[in-house]
Amino acid sequence: MLIRPSSSSCPKQHLTSIIHCCSRMQRVYWQLCMLQSGIIRPIPTHMQLSTTAWNSQKPKRKVKKHSTTITVPEEAKCDCIGPPHPLSNLRHTRFYVPPDETSLERQYREARQHTQEWNQEFWASHNANFKKKRQEFIQNNIRQKYGDSKGKQTLTSDEMSKFYKSFLDEHLDMHREYNKEWYKRNVKNLFLSARVWLQQKMSSNR
């Protein structure tokens, strides 16, 4: 399978990417908390339509086209990123193993691999459970409100907001534990990344 190379092989670049990811995860976490507490709620359908109509009138910006290099993983001398997983939506990274890998670099690579496997397992299980619960909620509500009518297949945004809130309430503790573990693992990876970068810097100056 063809996979595009990743620039995260460099510990310094990986350091920056984790910091950006931490900020993004923080924003998502607080949005989930506000949704769970009722401070914010999903946008109703009629407001979504009006927002779409307003956005369509805005002048379109020119989007820069980025060239993507496709390479065979076995031939790549860097980390390679594959397509999103159909269940977890995470992209699998194939970590490059250099022939002169030091023990510290191996420790750093294995720590990243273990973090990736743990993350993949969590979100695959979480998303499968989410889709199952959502489908059950939709079917039960349609059956209660509309009987066995086959014409109705979906619910409104206001109706679905009840499911999203209840799902967050039920899994709040699990999400908190995930966030704690995620930060713990990535702090360790950041520390190893800094040590590898320092080791490479010192060896290059010799």
Tab-separated table of N, CA, C and O in Angstrom, residues 30-88:
chain	number	residue	atom	x	y	z
A	30	TRP	N	-12.792	21.021	26.416
A	30	TRP	CA	-13.641	22.041	27.026
A	30	TRP	C	-14.961	22.177	26.289
A	30	TRP	O	-15.993	22.448	26.901
A	31	GLN	N	-14.957	21.974	24.960
A	31	GLN	CA	-16.215	22.005	24.222
A	31	GLN	C	-17.121	20.859	24.658
A	31	GLN	O	-18.328	21.036	24.804
A	32	LEU	N	-16.532	19.673	24.876
A	32	LEU	CA	-17.311	18.528	25.354
A	32	LEU	C	-17.881	18.798	26.743
A	32	LEU	O	-19.024	18.459	27.032
A	33	CYS	N	-17.071	19.435	27.603
A	33	CYS	CA	-17.530	19.758	28.954
A	33	CYS	C	-18.700	20.743	28.913
A	33	CYS	O	-19.668	20.606	29.648
A	34	MET	N	-18.598	21.764	28.037
A	34	MET	CA	-19.667	22.756	27.935
A	34	MET	C	-20.933	22.142	27.366
A	34	MET	O	-22.040	22.466	27.781
A	35	LEU	N	-20.765	21.224	26.398
A	35	LEU	CA	-21.929	20.542	25.828
A	35	LEU	C	-22.582	19.658	26.875
A	35	LEU	O	-23.809	19.594	26.999
A	36	GLN	N	-21.738	18.985	27.661
A	36	GLN	CA	-22.252	18.096	28.692
A	36	GLN	C	-22.990	18.864	29.790
A	36	GLN	O	-23.993	18.418	30.324
A	37	SER	N	-22.507	20.073	30.121
A	37	SER	CA	-23.130	20.870	31.179
A	37	SER	C	-24.311	21.687	30.688
A	37	SER	O	-25.002	22.316	31.465
A	38	GLY	N	-24.529	21.691	29.363
A	38	GLY	CA	-25.668	22.428	28.822
A	38	GLY	C	-25.359	23.866	28.482
A	38	GLY	O	-26.249	24.629	28.102
A	39	ILE	N	-24.080	24.299	28.629
A	39	ILE	CA	-23.720	25.682	28.307
A	39	ILE	C	-23.874	25.932	26.818
A	39	ILE	O	-24.324	26.993	26.398
A	40	ILE	N	-23.477	24.943	26.008
A	40	ILE	CA	-23.681	25.044	24.566
A	40	ILE	C	-24.505	23.856	24.116
A	40	ILE	O	-24.596	22.852	24.806
A	41	ARG	N	-25.081	23.950	22.953
A	41	ARG	CA	-25.885	22.863	22.397
A	41	ARG	C	-25.715	22.862	20.892
A	41	ARG	O	-25.298	23.861	20.303
A	42	PRO	N	-26.007	21.727	20.219
A	42	PRO	CA	-25.873	21.675	18.769
A	42	PRO	C	-26.744	22.720	18.082
A	42	PRO	O	-27.823	23.068	18.559
A	43	ILE	N	-26.280	23.247	16.938
A	43	ILE	CA	-27.014	24.253	16.195
A	43	ILE	C	-28.236	23.607	15.553
A	43	ILE	O	-28.119	22.581	14.891
A	44	PRO	N	-29.459	24.189	15.742
A	44	PRO	CA	-30.647	23.630	15.096
A	44	PRO	C	-30.519	23.635	13.592
A	44	PRO	O	-29.738	24.391	13.016
A	45	THR	N	-31.336	22.796	12.940
A	45	THR	CA	-31.241	22.615	11.492
A	45	THR	C	-31.483	23.904	10.736
A	45	THR	O	-30.757	24.228	9.803
A	46	HIS	N	-32.498	24.712	11.156
A	46	HIS	CA	-32.798	25.931	10.411
A	46	HIS	C	-31.679	26.949	10.502
A	46	HIS	O	-31.413	27.700	9.574
A	47	MET	N	-30.954	26.952	11.655
A	47	MET	CA	-29.815	27.867	11.793
A	47	MET	C	-28.634	27.386	10.971
A	47	MET	O	-27.860	28.177	10.443
A	48	GLN	N	-28.478	26.059	10.864
A	48	GLN	CA	-27.401	25.523	10.041
A	48	GLN	C	-27.607	25.912	8.583
A	48	GLN	O	-26.658	26.268	7.887
A	49	LEU	N	-28.858	25.862	8.129
A	49	LEU	CA	-29.146	26.216	6.741
A	49	LEU	C	-28.875	27.686	6.486
A	49	LEU	O	-28.304	28.061	5.463
A	50	SER	N	-29.279	28.543	7.452
A	50	SER	CA	-29.059	29.975	7.256
A	50	SER	C	-27.579	30.311	7.299
A	50	SER	O	-27.098	31.176	6.578
A	51	THR	N	-26.827	29.606	8.157
A	51	THR	CA	-25.379	29.817	8.219
A	51	THR	C	-24.717	29.395	6.920
A	51	THR	O	-23.821	30.065	6.417
A	52	THR	N	-25.183	28.285	6.351
A	52	THR	CA	-24.646	27.818	5.072
A	52	THR	C	-24.922	28.816	3.964
A	52	THR	O	-24.061	29.099	3.124
A	53	ALA	N	-26.154	29.374	3.972
A	53	ALA	CA	-26.502	30.359	2.938
A	53	ALA	C	-25.653	31.610	3.075
A	53	ALA	O	-25.210	32.201	2.081
A	54	TRP	N	-25.384	32.031	4.341
A	54	TRP	CA	-24.558	33.222	4.551
A	54	TRP	C	-23.121	32.985	4.119
A	54	TRP	O	-22.491	33.829	3.506
A	55	ASN	N	-22.611	31.775	4.425
A	55	ASN	CA	-21.245	31.443	4.030
A	55	ASN	C	-21.073	31.373	2.523
A	55	ASN	O	-19.999	31.668	1.994
A	56	SER	N	-22.151	30.961	1.825
A	56	SER	CA	-22.060	30.851	0.363
A	56	SER	C	-21.925	32.218	-0.296
A	56	SER	O	-21.470	32.324	-1.429
A	57	GLN	N	-22.360	33.304	0.419
A	57	GLN	CA	-22.264	34.639	-0.140
A	57	GLN	C	-20.908	35.282	0.112
A	57	GLN	O	-20.577	36.305	-0.470
A	58	LYS	N	-20.130	34.705	1.008
A	58	LYS	CA	-18.817	35.258	1.311
A	58	LYS	C	-17.852	35.000	0.158
A	58	LYS	O	-17.934	33.958	-0.498
A	59	PRO	N	-16.955	35.945	-0.100
A	59	PRO	CA	-15.973	35.709	-1.172
A	59	PRO	C	-15.051	34.555	-0.831
A	59	PRO	O	-14.602	34.404	0.306
A	60	LYS	N	-14.804	33.709	-1.806
A	60	LYS	CA	-13.986	32.522	-1.580
A	60	LYS	C	-12.504	32.875	-1.625
A	60	LYS	O	-12.054	33.628	-2.479
A	61	ARG	N	-11.770	32.313	-0.677
A	61	ARG	CA	-10.327	32.530	-0.655
A	61	ARG	C	-9.635	31.544	-1.587
A	61	ARG	O	-10.135	30.453	-1.829
A	62	LYS	N	-8.488	31.949	-2.034
A	62	LYS	CA	-7.698	31.057	-2.870
A	62	LYS	C	-6.968	30.062	-1.964
A	62	LYS	O	-6.274	30.453	-1.037
A	63	VAL	N	-7.164	28.800	-2.237
A	63	VAL	CA	-6.548	27.743	-1.432
A	63	VAL	C	-5.270	27.282	-2.110
A	63	VAL	O	-5.258	26.948	-3.291
A	64	LYS	N	-4.199	27.285	-1.332
A	64	LYS	CA	-2.918	26.841	-1.876
A	64	LYS	C	-2.922	25.321	-2.023
A	64	LYS	O	-3.350	24.602	-1.123
A	65	LYS	N	-2.453	24.862	-3.135
A	65	LYS	CA	-2.377	23.426	-3.372
A	65	LYS	C	-1.052	22.892	-2.852
A	65	LYS	O	0.002	23.413	-3.171
A	66	HIS	N	-1.140	21.866	-2.029
A	66	HIS	CA	0.059	21.251	-1.466
A	66	HIS	C	0.321	19.929	-2.184
A	66	HIS	O	-0.573	19.097	-2.322
A	67	SER	N	1.528	19.779	-2.616
A	67	SER	CA	1.895	18.537	-3.294
A	67	SER	C	2.163	17.447	-2.263
A	67	SER	O	2.803	17.685	-1.250
A	68	THR	N	1.627	16.268	-2.483
A	68	THR	CA	1.809	15.132	-1.582
A	68	THR	C	2.680	14.082	-2.254
A	68	THR	O	2.384	13.628	-3.350
A	69	THR	N	3.755	13.718	-1.583
A	69	THR	CA	4.659	12.719	-2.115
A	69	THR	C	4.193	11.330	-1.716
A	69	THR	O	3.932	11.077	-0.539
A	70	ILE	N	4.031	10.454	-2.674
A	70	ILE	CA	3.635	9.072	-2.406
A	70	ILE	C	4.856	8.186	-2.560
A	70	ILE	O	5.594	8.291	-3.535
A	71	THR	N	5.053	7.321	-1.583
A	71	THR	CA	6.221	6.450	-1.631
A	71	THR	C	5.872	5.081	-1.070
A	71	THR	O	4.877	4.924	-0.365
A	72	VAL	N	6.673	4.100	-1.384
A	72	VAL	CA	6.486	2.747	-0.856
A	72	VAL	C	7.120	2.687	0.531
A	72	VAL	O	8.283	3.066	0.696
A	73	PRO	N	6.381	2.233	1.570
A	73	PRO	CA	6.909	2.250	2.939
A	73	PRO	C	8.234	1.537	3.104
A	73	PRO	O	9.093	1.984	3.861
A	74	GLU	N	8.422	0.413	2.387
A	74	GLU	CA	9.657	-0.361	2.540
A	74	GLU	C	10.874	0.422	2.036
A	74	GLU	O	11.993	0.156	2.453
A	75	GLU	N	10.647	1.362	1.128
A	75	GLU	CA	11.758	2.129	0.560
A	75	GLU	C	11.982	3.450	1.279
A	75	GLU	O	12.996	4.111	1.066
A	76	ALA	N	11.034	3.874	2.102
A	76	ALA	CA	11.129	5.171	2.770
A	76	ALA	C	12.105	5.116	3.942
A	76	ALA	O	12.096	4.164	4.720
A	77	LYS	N	12.914	6.156	4.059
A	77	LYS	CA	13.847	6.263	5.174
A	77	LYS	C	13.356	7.332	6.142
A	77	LYS	O	14.094	8.220	6.563
A	78	CYS	N	12.069	7.271	6.447
A	78	CYS	CA	11.437	8.194	7.379
A	78	CYS	C	10.127	7.570	7.844
A	78	CYS	O	9.720	6.529	7.338
A	79	ASP	N	9.479	8.189	8.811
A	79	ASP	CA	8.172	7.715	9.247
A	79	ASP	C	7.161	7.904	8.123
A	79	ASP	O	7.220	8.895	7.388
A	80	CYS	N	6.231	6.964	7.975
A	80	CYS	CA	5.203	7.042	6.930
A	80	CYS	C	3.818	6.981	7.559
A	80	CYS	O	3.587	6.212	8.487
A	81	ILE	N	2.902	7.806	7.039
A	81	ILE	CA	1.540	7.887	7.558
A	81	ILE	C	0.574	7.285	6.559
A	81	ILE	O	0.584	7.649	5.385
A	82	GLY	N	-0.271	6.360	7.020
A	82	GLY	CA	-1.231	5.692	6.159
A	82	GLY	C	-2.593	6.363	6.184
A	82	GLY	O	-2.776	7.413	6.801
A	83	PRO	N	-3.581	5.770	5.526
A	83	PRO	CA	-4.938	6.334	5.479
A	83	PRO	C	-5.641	6.185	6.829
A	83	PRO	O	-5.225	5.377	7.662
A	84	PRO	N	-6.717	6.955	7.067
A	84	PRO	CA	-7.448	6.852	8.341
A	84	PRO	C	-8.067	5.468	8.524
A	84	PRO	O	-8.560	4.869	7.579
A	85	HIS	N	-8.043	4.994	9.749
A	85	HIS	CA	-8.690	3.721	10.080
A	85	HIS	C	-10.209	3.908	9.992
A	85	HIS	O	-10.739	4.931	10.450
A	86	PRO	N	-10.955	2.952	9.409
A	86	PRO	CA	-12.400	3.143	9.216
A	86	PRO	C	-13.198	3.272	10.512
A	86	PRO	O	-14.270	3.854	10.519
A	87	LEU	N	-12.660	2.770	11.621
A	87	LEU	CA	-13.402	2.808	12.879
A	87	LEU	C	-12.879	3.870	13.837
A	87	LEU	O	-13.639	4.674	14.377
A	88	SER	N	-11.561	3.910	14.029
A	88	SER	CA	-10.982	4.874	14.969
A	88	SER	C	-10.766	6.253	14.342
A	88	SER	O	-10.619	7.246	15.051
